Amino acid sequence: MPLSGENAVESEMISPTEDLMGKHDVLKRIFLIQEAVLSNFSLVDSLRQGGYILYARHAEATQGIDQPYLNFQNCSTQRNLSEKGRRQAIAYGELLRSLRIPLELPIIAGPFCRTQETAALAFGWGNIQVDPFWYQIYRLSGVLNPIEQEWILSSLKSILEIQPSPGSNKVIIAHSFPKGIGLGEIPDMGTIVIKPYGVGKGFEVITQVSLEELNTKNF
């Protein structure tokens, strides 16, 4: 039987207990936000001390396509940065500088035009070094046999174990990973913060931060 008008009103009323629980949830969310902010301040302070790797995906690239027989020396055979992507890359460098995070030079970039341009716009052409290995991360999104994939991931692990120079952080500009593989999916100009423990000692993924979070100093 349908509820009468009086009963319908009563069914929508919130009891004092439910109201208290709602307030408790709000207070809990506020506490979690405060805890995250304090944690983030700690992370920025840690980055200022050095000892981390900042692995970033290149900025937005929507111009052109990656052709089957692409040529790293010919950007017309590749997907390249959009105007938005160029702005993102410039902002990335400016934001890291504004946070006073010390960076090890050279900045490492993958061989694609979009990774090189991202690194150059952020940190200057004279400060980047191209490393062909990072093309292999791009290949993970294609069809590989298990042996090839294992070799790439093992090589990646070895690289991410290497500690930067004392008092600085290493920056790598490369590609996203397929979901559930390697460092996982990364948005345009997103950064994975990694703590390397030395050759043969492994590494730890500390957090992932988007460009938007970086822009609000919220990491």
PDB file of N, CA and C in Angstrom, residues 68-166:
ATOM      1  N   PRO A  68      53.551   3.586 -38.304  1.00  0.00           N
ATOM      2  CA  PRO A  68      54.134   2.251 -38.087  1.00  0.00           C
ATOM      3  C   PRO A  68      55.652   2.245 -38.179  1.00  0.00           C
ATOM      4  N   TYR A  69      56.188   3.036 -39.091  1.00  0.00           N
ATOM      5  CA  TYR A  69      57.645   3.091 -39.248  1.00  0.00           C
ATOM      6  C   TYR A  69      58.129   4.483 -38.868  1.00  0.00           C
ATOM      7  N   LEU A  70      57.847   4.861 -37.624  1.00  0.00           N
ATOM      8  CA  LEU A  70      58.207   6.202 -37.172  1.00  0.00           C
ATOM      9  C   LEU A  70      59.731   6.375 -37.134  1.00  0.00           C
ATOM     10  N   ASN A  71      60.121   7.631 -37.273  1.00  0.00           N
ATOM     11  CA  ASN A  71      61.531   8.001 -37.273  1.00  0.00           C
ATOM     12  C   ASN A  71      61.747   9.022 -36.167  1.00  0.00           C
ATOM     13  N   PHE A  72      62.596   8.708 -35.199  1.00  0.00           N
ATOM     14  CA  PHE A  72      62.814   9.616 -34.082  1.00  0.00           C
ATOM     15  C   PHE A  72      63.407  10.956 -34.526  1.00  0.00           C
ATOM     16  N   GLN A  73      64.021  10.975 -35.683  1.00  0.00           N
ATOM     17  CA  GLN A  73      64.601  12.218 -36.194  1.00  0.00           C
ATOM     18  C   GLN A  73      63.597  13.037 -36.997  1.00  0.00           C
ATOM     19  N   ASN A  74      62.405  12.481 -37.199  1.00  0.00           N
ATOM     20  CA  ASN A  74      61.396  13.149 -38.025  1.00  0.00           C
ATOM     21  C   ASN A  74      60.090  13.234 -37.228  1.00  0.00           C
ATOM     22  N   CYS A  75      59.826  14.400 -36.678  1.00  0.00           N
ATOM     23  CA  CYS A  75      58.658  14.565 -35.807  1.00  0.00           C
ATOM     24  C   CYS A  75      57.338  14.383 -36.553  1.00  0.00           C
ATOM     25  N   SER A  76      57.354  14.529 -37.877  1.00  0.00           N
ATOM     26  CA  SER A  76      56.115  14.383 -38.648  1.00  0.00           C
ATOM     27  C   SER A  76      55.637  12.930 -38.661  1.00  0.00           C
ATOM     28  N   THR A  77      56.484  11.999 -38.241  1.00  0.00           N
ATOM     29  CA  THR A  77      56.079  10.588 -38.187  1.00  0.00           C
ATOM     30  C   THR A  77      55.560  10.203 -36.800  1.00  0.00           C
ATOM     31  N   GLN A  78      55.408  11.205 -35.928  1.00  0.00           N
ATOM     32  CA  GLN A  78      55.047  10.927 -34.543  1.00  0.00           C
ATOM     33  C   GLN A  78      53.867  11.781 -34.078  1.00  0.00           C
ATOM     34  N   ARG A  79      53.330  11.388 -32.921  1.00  0.00           N
ATOM     35  CA  ARG A  79      52.340  12.199 -32.224  1.00  0.00           C
ATOM     36  C   ARG A  79      53.093  13.266 -31.440  1.00  0.00           C
ATOM     37  N   ASN A  80      52.691  14.531 -31.579  1.00  0.00           N
ATOM     38  CA  ASN A  80      53.438  15.639 -30.988  1.00  0.00           C
ATOM     39  C   ASN A  80      52.596  16.463 -30.025  1.00  0.00           C
ATOM     40  N   LEU A  81      53.276  17.336 -29.273  1.00  0.00           N
ATOM     41  CA  LEU A  81      52.591  18.157 -28.286  1.00  0.00           C
ATOM     42  C   LEU A  81      51.590  19.107 -28.937  1.00  0.00           C
ATOM     43  N   SER A  82      50.461  19.272 -28.266  1.00  0.00           N
ATOM     44  CA  SER A  82      49.485  20.292 -28.648  1.00  0.00           C
ATOM     45  C   SER A  82      49.917  21.608 -28.006  1.00  0.00           C
ATOM     46  N   GLU A  83      49.212  22.688 -28.317  1.00  0.00           N
ATOM     47  CA  GLU A  83      49.523  23.971 -27.675  1.00  0.00           C
ATOM     48  C   GLU A  83      49.276  23.875 -26.174  1.00  0.00           C
ATOM     49  N   LYS A  84      48.223  23.167 -25.806  1.00  0.00           N
ATOM     50  CA  LYS A  84      47.959  22.947 -24.381  1.00  0.00           C
ATOM     51  C   LYS A  84      49.112  22.181 -23.752  1.00  0.00           C
ATOM     52  N   GLY A  85      49.611  21.175 -24.471  1.00  0.00           N
ATOM     53  CA  GLY A  85      50.722  20.387 -23.962  1.00  0.00           C
ATOM     54  C   GLY A  85      51.968  21.237 -23.747  1.00  0.00           C
ATOM     55  N   ARG A  86      52.217  22.153 -24.651  1.00  0.00           N
ATOM     56  CA  ARG A  86      53.390  23.032 -24.489  1.00  0.00           C
ATOM     57  C   ARG A  86      53.234  23.916 -23.255  1.00  0.00           C
ATOM     58  N   ARG A  87      52.026  24.390 -23.023  1.00  0.00           N
ATOM     59  CA  ARG A  87      51.784  25.199 -21.822  1.00  0.00           C
ATOM     60  C   ARG A  87      51.970  24.351 -20.562  1.00  0.00           C
ATOM     61  N   GLN A  88      51.521  23.099 -20.640  1.00  0.00           N
ATOM     62  CA  GLN A  88      51.676  22.198 -19.490  1.00  0.00           C
ATOM     63  C   GLN A  88      53.158  21.988 -19.166  1.00  0.00           C
ATOM     64  N   ALA A  89      53.956  21.778 -20.204  1.00  0.00           N
ATOM     65  CA  ALA A  89      55.384  21.519 -19.997  1.00  0.00           C
ATOM     66  C   ALA A  89      56.074  22.723 -19.366  1.00  0.00           C
ATOM     67  N   ILE A  90      55.763  23.905 -19.862  1.00  0.00           N
ATOM     68  CA  ILE A  90      56.352  25.131 -19.307  1.00  0.00           C
ATOM     69  C   ILE A  90      55.944  25.286 -17.844  1.00  0.00           C
ATOM     70  N   ALA A  91      54.663  25.053 -17.566  1.00  0.00           N
ATOM     71  CA  ALA A  91      54.152  25.182 -16.195  1.00  0.00           C
ATOM     72  C   ALA A  91      54.831  24.181 -15.264  1.00  0.00           C
ATOM     73  N   TYR A  92      55.092  22.987 -15.774  1.00  0.00           N
ATOM     74  CA  TYR A  92      55.714  21.942 -14.953  1.00  0.00           C
ATOM     75  C   TYR A  92      57.073  22.393 -14.426  1.00  0.00           C
ATOM     76  N   GLY A  93      57.898  22.898 -15.327  1.00  0.00           N
ATOM     77  CA  GLY A  93      59.211  23.374 -14.915  1.00  0.00           C
ATOM     78  C   GLY A  93      59.124  24.535 -13.945  1.00  0.00           C
ATOM     79  N   GLU A  94      58.220  25.466 -14.237  1.00  0.00           N
ATOM     80  CA  GLU A  94      58.062  26.638 -13.364  1.00  0.00           C
ATOM     81  C   GLU A  94      57.604  26.237 -11.972  1.00  0.00           C
ATOM     82  N   LEU A  95      56.700  25.261 -11.898  1.00  0.00           N
ATOM     83  CA  LEU A  95      56.171  24.834 -10.610  1.00  0.00           C
ATOM     84  C   LEU A  95      57.224  24.127  -9.763  1.00  0.00           C
ATOM     85  N   LEU A  96      58.035  23.273 -10.387  1.00  0.00           N
ATOM     86  CA  LEU A  96      59.094  22.614  -9.629  1.00  0.00           C
ATOM     87  C   LEU A  96      60.101  23.635  -9.101  1.00  0.00           C
ATOM     88  N   ARG A  97      60.379  24.636  -9.918  1.00  0.00           N
ATOM     89  CA  ARG A  97      61.298  25.684  -9.463  1.00  0.00           C
ATOM     90  C   ARG A  97      60.677  26.494  -8.325  1.00  0.00           C
ATOM     91  N   SER A  98      59.364  26.767  -8.432  1.00  0.00           N
ATOM     92  CA  SER A  98      58.704  27.561  -7.385  1.00  0.00           C
ATOM     93  C   SER A  98      58.662  26.807  -6.061  1.00  0.00           C
ATOM     94  N   LEU A  99      58.668  25.466  -6.125  1.00  0.00           N
ATOM     95  CA  LEU A  99      58.677  24.649  -4.908  1.00  0.00           C
ATOM     96  C   LEU A  99      60.095  24.458  -4.365  1.00  0.00           C
ATOM     97  N   ARG A 100      61.072  24.979  -5.090  1.00  0.00           N
ATOM     98  CA  ARG A 100      62.483  24.915  -4.683  1.00  0.00           C
ATOM     99  C   ARG A 100      62.954  23.461  -4.509  1.00  0.00           C
ATOM    100  N   ILE A 101      62.571  22.642  -5.483  1.00  0.00           N
ATOM    101  CA  ILE A 101      62.979  21.235  -5.469  1.00  0.00           C
ATOM    102  C   ILE A 101      64.260  21.099  -6.300  1.00  0.00           C
ATOM    103  N   PRO A 102      65.366  20.697  -5.698  1.00  0.00           N
ATOM    104  CA  PRO A 102      66.635  20.600  -6.435  1.00  0.00           C
ATOM    105  C   PRO A 102      66.632  19.421  -7.410  1.00  0.00           C
ATOM    106  N   LEU A 103      67.076  19.678  -8.630  1.00  0.00           N
ATOM    107  CA  LEU A 103      67.047  18.658  -9.672  1.00  0.00           C
ATOM    108  C   LEU A 103      68.447  18.343 -10.180  1.00  0.00           C
ATOM    109  N   GLU A 104      68.671  17.072 -10.413  1.00  0.00           N
ATOM    110  CA  GLU A 104      69.934  16.612 -10.975  1.00  0.00           C
ATOM    111  C   GLU A 104      69.923  16.841 -12.486  1.00  0.00           C
ATOM    112  N   LEU A 105      71.007  17.333 -13.016  1.00  0.00           N
ATOM    113  CA  LEU A 105      71.147  17.492 -14.461  1.00  0.00           C
ATOM    114  C   LEU A 105      72.120  16.445 -14.993  1.00  0.00           C
ATOM    115  N   PRO A 106      71.889  15.950 -16.221  1.00  0.00           N
ATOM    116  CA  PRO A 106      70.816  16.379 -17.122  1.00  0.00           C
ATOM    117  C   PRO A 106      69.465  15.747 -16.773  1.00  0.00           C
ATOM    118  N   ILE A 107      68.401  16.372 -17.267  1.00  0.00           N
ATOM    119  CA  ILE A 107      67.056  15.803 -17.204  1.00  0.00           C
ATOM    120  C   ILE A 107      66.995  14.716 -18.273  1.00  0.00           C
ATOM    121  N   ILE A 108      66.472  13.553 -17.928  1.00  0.00           N
ATOM    122  CA  ILE A 108      66.417  12.437 -18.876  1.00  0.00           C
ATOM    123  C   ILE A 108      65.099  12.457 -19.650  1.00  0.00           C
ATOM    124  N   ALA A 109      65.184  12.305 -20.957  1.00  0.00           N
ATOM    125  CA  ALA A 109      63.985  12.290 -21.804  1.00  0.00           C
ATOM    126  C   ALA A 109      64.025  11.097 -22.748  1.00  0.00           C
ATOM    127  N   GLY A 110      62.858  10.556 -23.050  1.00  0.00           N
ATOM    128  CA  GLY A 110      62.760   9.500 -24.051  1.00  0.00           C
ATOM    129  C   GLY A 110      63.040  10.069 -25.437  1.00  0.00           C
ATOM    130  N   PRO A 111      63.231   9.218 -26.447  1.00  0.00           N
ATOM    131  CA  PRO A 111      63.634   9.669 -27.778  1.00  0.00           C
ATOM    132  C   PRO A 111      62.535  10.284 -28.643  1.00  0.00           C
ATOM    133  N   PHE A 112      61.259  10.142 -28.256  1.00  0.00           N
ATOM    134  CA  PHE A 112      60.189  10.745 -29.048  1.00  0.00           C
ATOM    135  C   PHE A 112      60.286  12.268 -29.007  1.00  0.00           C
ATOM    136  N   CYS A 113      59.802  12.913 -30.058  1.00  0.00           N
ATOM    137  CA  CYS A 113      59.800  14.375 -30.094  1.00  0.00           C
ATOM    138  C   CYS A 113      58.986  14.946 -28.940  1.00  0.00           C
ATOM    139  N   ARG A 114      57.886  14.293 -28.584  1.00  0.00           N
ATOM    140  CA  ARG A 114      57.021  14.825 -27.532  1.00  0.00           C
ATOM    141  C   ARG A 114      57.657  14.754 -26.149  1.00  0.00           C
ATOM    142  N   THR A 115      58.485  13.715 -25.912  1.00  0.00           N
ATOM    143  CA  THR A 115      59.163  13.634 -24.617  1.00  0.00           C
ATOM    144  C   THR A 115      60.317  14.634 -24.559  1.00  0.00           C
ATOM    145  N   GLN A 116      61.042  14.763 -25.661  1.00  0.00           N
ATOM    146  CA  GLN A 116      62.146  15.727 -25.702  1.00  0.00           C
ATOM    147  C   GLN A 116      61.631  17.160 -25.568  1.00  0.00           C
ATOM    148  N   GLU A 117      60.556  17.466 -26.298  1.00  0.00           N
ATOM    149  CA  GLU A 117      60.037  18.830 -26.247  1.00  0.00           C
ATOM    150  C   GLU A 117      59.475  19.157 -24.864  1.00  0.00           C
ATOM    151  N   THR A 118      58.817  18.196 -24.252  1.00  0.00           N
ATOM    152  CA  THR A 118      58.306  18.407 -22.889  1.00  0.00           C
ATOM    153  C   THR A 118      59.454  18.766 -21.946  1.00  0.00           C
ATOM    154  N   ALA A 119      60.506  17.964 -21.988  1.00  0.00           N
ATOM    155  CA  ALA A 119      61.656  18.198 -21.115  1.00  0.00           C
ATOM    156  C   ALA A 119      62.321  19.538 -21.417  1.00  0.00           C
ATOM    157  N   ALA A 120      62.450  19.872 -22.703  1.00  0.00           N
ATOM    158  CA  ALA A 120      63.123  21.110 -23.095  1.00  0.00           C
ATOM    159  C   ALA A 120      62.322  22.341 -22.691  1.00  0.00           C
ATOM    160  N   LEU A 121      61.008  22.304 -22.882  1.00  0.00           N
ATOM    161  CA  LEU A 121      60.179  23.447 -22.501  1.00  0.00           C
ATOM    162  C   LEU A 121      60.177  23.642 -20.987  1.00  0.00           C
ATOM    163  N   ALA A 122      60.263  22.550 -20.265  1.00  0.00           N
ATOM    164  CA  ALA A 122      60.255  22.633 -18.800  1.00  0.00           C
ATOM    165  C   ALA A 122      61.609  23.059 -18.240  1.00  0.00           C
ATOM    166  N   PHE A 123      62.701  22.559 -18.846  1.00  0.00           N
ATOM    167  CA  PHE A 123      64.014  22.731 -18.233  1.00  0.00           C
ATOM    168  C   PHE A 123      65.103  23.287 -19.143  1.00  0.00           C
ATOM    169  N   GLY A 124      64.793  23.504 -20.425  1.00  0.00           N
ATOM    170  CA  GLY A 124      65.777  24.049 -21.357  1.00  0.00           C
ATOM    171  C   GLY A 124      66.480  22.960 -22.155  1.00  0.00           C
ATOM    172  N   TRP A 125      66.666  23.205 -23.469  1.00  0.00           N
ATOM    173  CA  TRP A 125      67.277  22.208 -24.347  1.00  0.00           C
ATOM    174  C   TRP A 125      68.667  21.803 -23.878  1.00  0.00           C
ATOM    175  N   GLY A 126      69.401  22.762 -23.344  1.00  0.00           N
ATOM    176  CA  GLY A 126      70.761  22.465 -22.914  1.00  0.00           C
ATOM    177  C   GLY A 126      70.854  21.594 -21.678  1.00  0.00           C
ATOM    178  N   ASN A 127      69.723  21.338 -21.052  1.00  0.00           N
ATOM    179  CA  ASN A 127      69.723  20.574 -19.796  1.00  0.00           C
ATOM    180  C   ASN A 127      69.149  19.176 -19.922  1.00  0.00           C
ATOM    181  N   ILE A 128      68.889  18.733 -21.145  1.00  0.00           N
ATOM    182  CA  ILE A 128      68.290  17.404 -21.297  1.00  0.00           C
ATOM    183  C   ILE A 128      69.241  16.425 -21.978  1.00  0.00           C
ATOM    184  N   GLN A 129      69.015  15.172 -21.673  1.00  0.00           N
ATOM    185  CA  GLN A 129      69.774  14.086 -22.304  1.00  0.00           C
ATOM    186  C   GLN A 129      68.790  13.018 -22.761  1.00  0.00           C
ATOM    187  N   VAL A 130      68.882  12.626 -24.008  1.00  0.00           N
ATOM    188  CA  VAL A 130      67.962  11.630 -24.562  1.00  0.00           C
ATOM    189  C   VAL A 130      68.486  10.228 -24.266  1.00  0.00           C
ATOM    190  N   ASP A 131      67.613   9.398 -23.725  1.00  0.00           N
ATOM    191  CA  ASP A 131      67.964   8.005 -23.424  1.00  0.00           C
ATOM    192  C   ASP A 131      67.027   7.098 -24.220  1.00  0.00           C
ATOM    193  N   PRO A 132      67.559   6.364 -25.199  1.00  0.00           N
ATOM    194  CA  PRO A 132      66.722   5.503 -26.055  1.00  0.00           C
ATOM    195  C   PRO A 132      65.939   4.441 -25.298  1.00  0.00           C
ATOM    196  N   PHE A 133      66.390   4.069 -24.088  1.00  0.00           N
ATOM    197  CA  PHE A 133      65.689   3.002 -23.361  1.00  0.00           C
ATOM    198  C   PHE A 133      64.214   3.296 -23.182  1.00  0.00           C
ATOM    199  N   TRP A 134      63.852   4.574 -22.988  1.00  0.00           N
ATOM    200  CA  TRP A 134      62.467   4.888 -22.635  1.00  0.00           C
ATOM    201  C   TRP A 134      61.481   4.638 -23.761  1.00  0.00           C
ATOM    202  N   TYR A 135      61.987   4.348 -24.952  1.00  0.00           N
ATOM    203  CA  TYR A 135      61.125   3.875 -26.037  1.00  0.00           C
ATOM    204  C   TYR A 135      60.510   2.527 -25.660  1.00  0.00           C
ATOM    205  N   GLN A 136      61.252   1.753 -24.868  1.00  0.00           N
ATOM    206  CA  GLN A 136      60.769   0.429 -24.478  1.00  0.00           C
ATOM    207  C   GLN A 136      59.499   0.520 -23.635  1.00  0.00           C
ATOM    208  N   ILE A 137      59.360   1.594 -22.848  1.00  0.00           N
ATOM    209  CA  ILE A 137      58.139   1.768 -22.052  1.00  0.00           C
ATOM    210  C   ILE A 137      56.943   1.976 -22.978  1.00  0.00           C
ATOM    211  N   TYR A 138      57.142   2.731 -24.039  1.00  0.00           N
ATOM    212  CA  TYR A 138      56.124   2.932 -25.068  1.00  0.00           C
ATOM    213  C   TYR A 138      55.717   1.579 -25.664  1.00  0.00           C
ATOM    214  N   ARG A 139      56.675   0.698 -25.875  1.00  0.00           N
ATOM    215  CA  ARG A 139      56.422  -0.603 -26.494  1.00  0.00           C
ATOM    216  C   ARG A 139      55.550  -1.503 -25.616  1.00  0.00           C
ATOM    217  N   LEU A 140      55.528  -1.245 -24.310  1.00  0.00           N
ATOM    218  CA  LEU A 140      54.728  -2.083 -23.411  1.00  0.00           C
ATOM    219  C   LEU A 140      53.240  -2.031 -23.759  1.00  0.00           C
ATOM    220  N   SER A 141      52.815  -0.957 -24.401  1.00  0.00           N
ATOM    221  CA  SER A 141      51.398  -0.835 -24.775  1.00  0.00           C
ATOM    222  C   SER A 141      51.075  -1.588 -26.062  1.00  0.00           C
ATOM    223  N   GLY A 142      52.094  -2.143 -26.702  1.00  0.00           N
ATOM    224  CA  GLY A 142      51.879  -2.931 -27.908  1.00  0.00           C
ATOM    225  C   GLY A 142      51.830  -4.410 -27.603  1.00  0.00           C
ATOM    226  N   VAL A 143      51.997  -5.212 -28.636  1.00  0.00           N
ATOM    227  CA  VAL A 143      51.967  -6.672 -28.476  1.00  0.00           C
ATOM    228  C   VAL A 143      53.398  -7.166 -28.311  1.00  0.00           C
ATOM    229  N   LEU A 144      53.701  -7.668 -27.116  1.00  0.00           N
ATOM    230  CA  LEU A 144      55.036  -8.179 -26.812  1.00  0.00           C
ATOM    231  C   LEU A 144      54.931  -9.607 -26.295  1.00  0.00           C
ATOM    232  N   ASN A 145      55.969 -10.393 -26.543  1.00  0.00           N
ATOM    233  CA  ASN A 145      55.970 -11.719 -25.925  1.00  0.00           C
ATOM    234  C   ASN A 145      56.426 -11.573 -24.475  1.00  0.00           C
ATOM    235  N   PRO A 146      56.116 -12.539 -23.619  1.00  0.00           N
ATOM    236  CA  PRO A 146      56.429 -12.431 -22.184  1.00  0.00           C
ATOM    237  C   PRO A 146      57.904 -12.172 -21.885  1.00  0.00           C
ATOM    238  N   ILE A 147      58.793 -12.718 -22.703  1.00  0.00           N
ATOM    239  CA  ILE A 147      60.227 -12.539 -22.460  1.00  0.00           C
ATOM    240  C   ILE A 147      60.626 -11.081 -22.672  1.00  0.00           C
ATOM    241  N   GLU A 148      60.104 -10.452 -23.739  1.00  0.00           N
ATOM    242  CA  GLU A 148      60.403  -9.042 -23.994  1.00  0.00           C
ATOM    243  C   GLU A 148      59.868  -8.154 -22.870  1.00  0.00           C
ATOM    244  N   GLN A 149      58.640  -8.412 -22.468  1.00  0.00           N
ATOM    245  CA  GLN A 149      58.035  -7.611 -21.407  1.00  0.00           C
ATOM    246  C   GLN A 149      58.824  -7.746 -20.111  1.00  0.00           C
ATOM    247  N   GLU A 150      59.230  -8.953 -19.780  1.00  0.00           N
ATOM    248  CA  GLU A 150      59.987  -9.181 -18.552  1.00  0.00           C
ATOM    249  C   GLU A 150      61.329  -8.456 -18.601  1.00  0.00           C
ATOM    250  N   TRP A 151      61.975  -8.469 -19.772  1.00  0.00           N
ATOM    251  CA  TRP A 151      63.264  -7.779 -19.908  1.00  0.00           C
ATOM    252  C   TRP A 151      63.095  -6.280 -19.686  1.00  0.00           C
ATOM    253  N   ILE A 152      62.042  -5.696 -20.270  1.00  0.00           N
ATOM    254  CA  ILE A 152      61.796  -4.260 -20.120  1.00  0.00           C
ATOM    255  C   ILE A 152      61.545  -3.907 -18.655  1.00  0.00           C
ATOM    256  N   LEU A 153      60.699  -4.669 -17.991  1.00  0.00           N
ATOM    257  CA  LEU A 153      60.353  -4.377 -16.598  1.00  0.00           C
ATOM    258  C   LEU A 153      61.544  -4.604 -15.662  1.00  0.00           C
ATOM    259  N   SER A 154      62.367  -5.601 -15.968  1.00  0.00           N
ATOM    260  CA  SER A 154      63.562  -5.851 -15.165  1.00  0.00           C
ATOM    261  C   SER A 154      64.568  -4.708 -15.336  1.00  0.00           C
ATOM    262  N   SER A 155      64.717  -4.234 -16.580  1.00  0.00           N
ATOM    263  CA  SER A 155      65.619  -3.109 -16.849  1.00  0.00           C
ATOM    264  C   SER A 155      65.117  -1.849 -16.156  1.00  0.00           C
ATOM    265  N   LEU A 156      63.798  -1.646 -16.195  1.00  0.00           N
ATOM    266  CA  LEU A 156      63.196  -0.495 -15.522  1.00  0.00           C
ATOM    267  C   LEU A 156      63.503  -0.539 -14.031  1.00  0.00           C
ATOM    268  N   LYS A 157      63.343  -1.697 -13.423  1.00  0.00           N
ATOM    269  CA  LYS A 157      63.608  -1.850 -11.989  1.00  0.00           C
ATOM    270  C   LYS A 157      65.049  -1.464 -11.669  1.00  0.00           C
ATOM    271  N   SER A 158      65.980  -1.931 -12.486  1.00  0.00           N
ATOM    272  CA  SER A 158      67.393  -1.624 -12.254  1.00  0.00           C
ATOM    273  C   SER A 158      67.657  -0.123 -12.324  1.00  0.00           C
ATOM    274  N   ILE A 159      67.014   0.563 -13.268  1.00  0.00           N
ATOM    275  CA  ILE A 159      67.193   2.007 -13.418  1.00  0.00           C
ATOM    276  C   ILE A 159      66.608   2.760 -12.234  1.00  0.00           C
ATOM    277  N   LEU A 160      65.430   2.329 -11.790  1.00  0.00           N
ATOM    278  CA  LEU A 160      64.744   3.039 -10.714  1.00  0.00           C
ATOM    279  C   LEU A 160      65.340   2.759  -9.336  1.00  0.00           C
ATOM    280  N   GLU A 161      66.282   1.838  -9.258  1.00  0.00           N
ATOM    281  CA  GLU A 161      66.994   1.594  -8.003  1.00  0.00           C
ATOM    282  C   GLU A 161      68.158   2.565  -7.805  1.00  0.00           C
ATOM    283  N   ILE A 162      68.618   3.181  -8.895  1.00  0.00           N
ATOM    284  CA  ILE A 162      69.810   4.045  -8.833  1.00  0.00           C
ATOM    285  C   ILE A 162      69.478   5.371  -8.169  1.00  0.00           C
ATOM    286  N   GLN A 163      70.197   5.701  -7.135  1.00  0.00           N
ATOM    287  CA  GLN A 163      69.966   6.938  -6.397  1.00  0.00           C
ATOM    288  C   GLN A 163      70.583   8.139  -7.110  1.00  0.00           C
ATOM    289  N   PRO A 164      69.901   9.279  -7.071  1.00  0.00           N
ATOM    290  CA  PRO A 164      70.462  10.491  -7.686  1.00  0.00           C
ATOM    291  C   PRO A 164      71.624  11.032  -6.867  1.00  0.00           C
ATOM    292  N   SER A 165      72.284  12.046  -7.379  1.00  0.00           N
ATOM    293  CA  SER A 165      73.374  12.684  -6.643  1.00  0.00           C
ATOM    294  C   SER A 165      72.846  13.218  -5.319  1.00  0.00           C
ATOM    295  N   PRO A 166      73.662  13.196  -4.264  1.00  0.00           N
ATOM    296  CA  PRO A 166      73.213  13.692  -2.956  1.00  0.00           C
ATOM    297  C   PRO A 166      72.643  15.106  -3.040  1.00  0.00           C
TER     298      PRO A 166
END
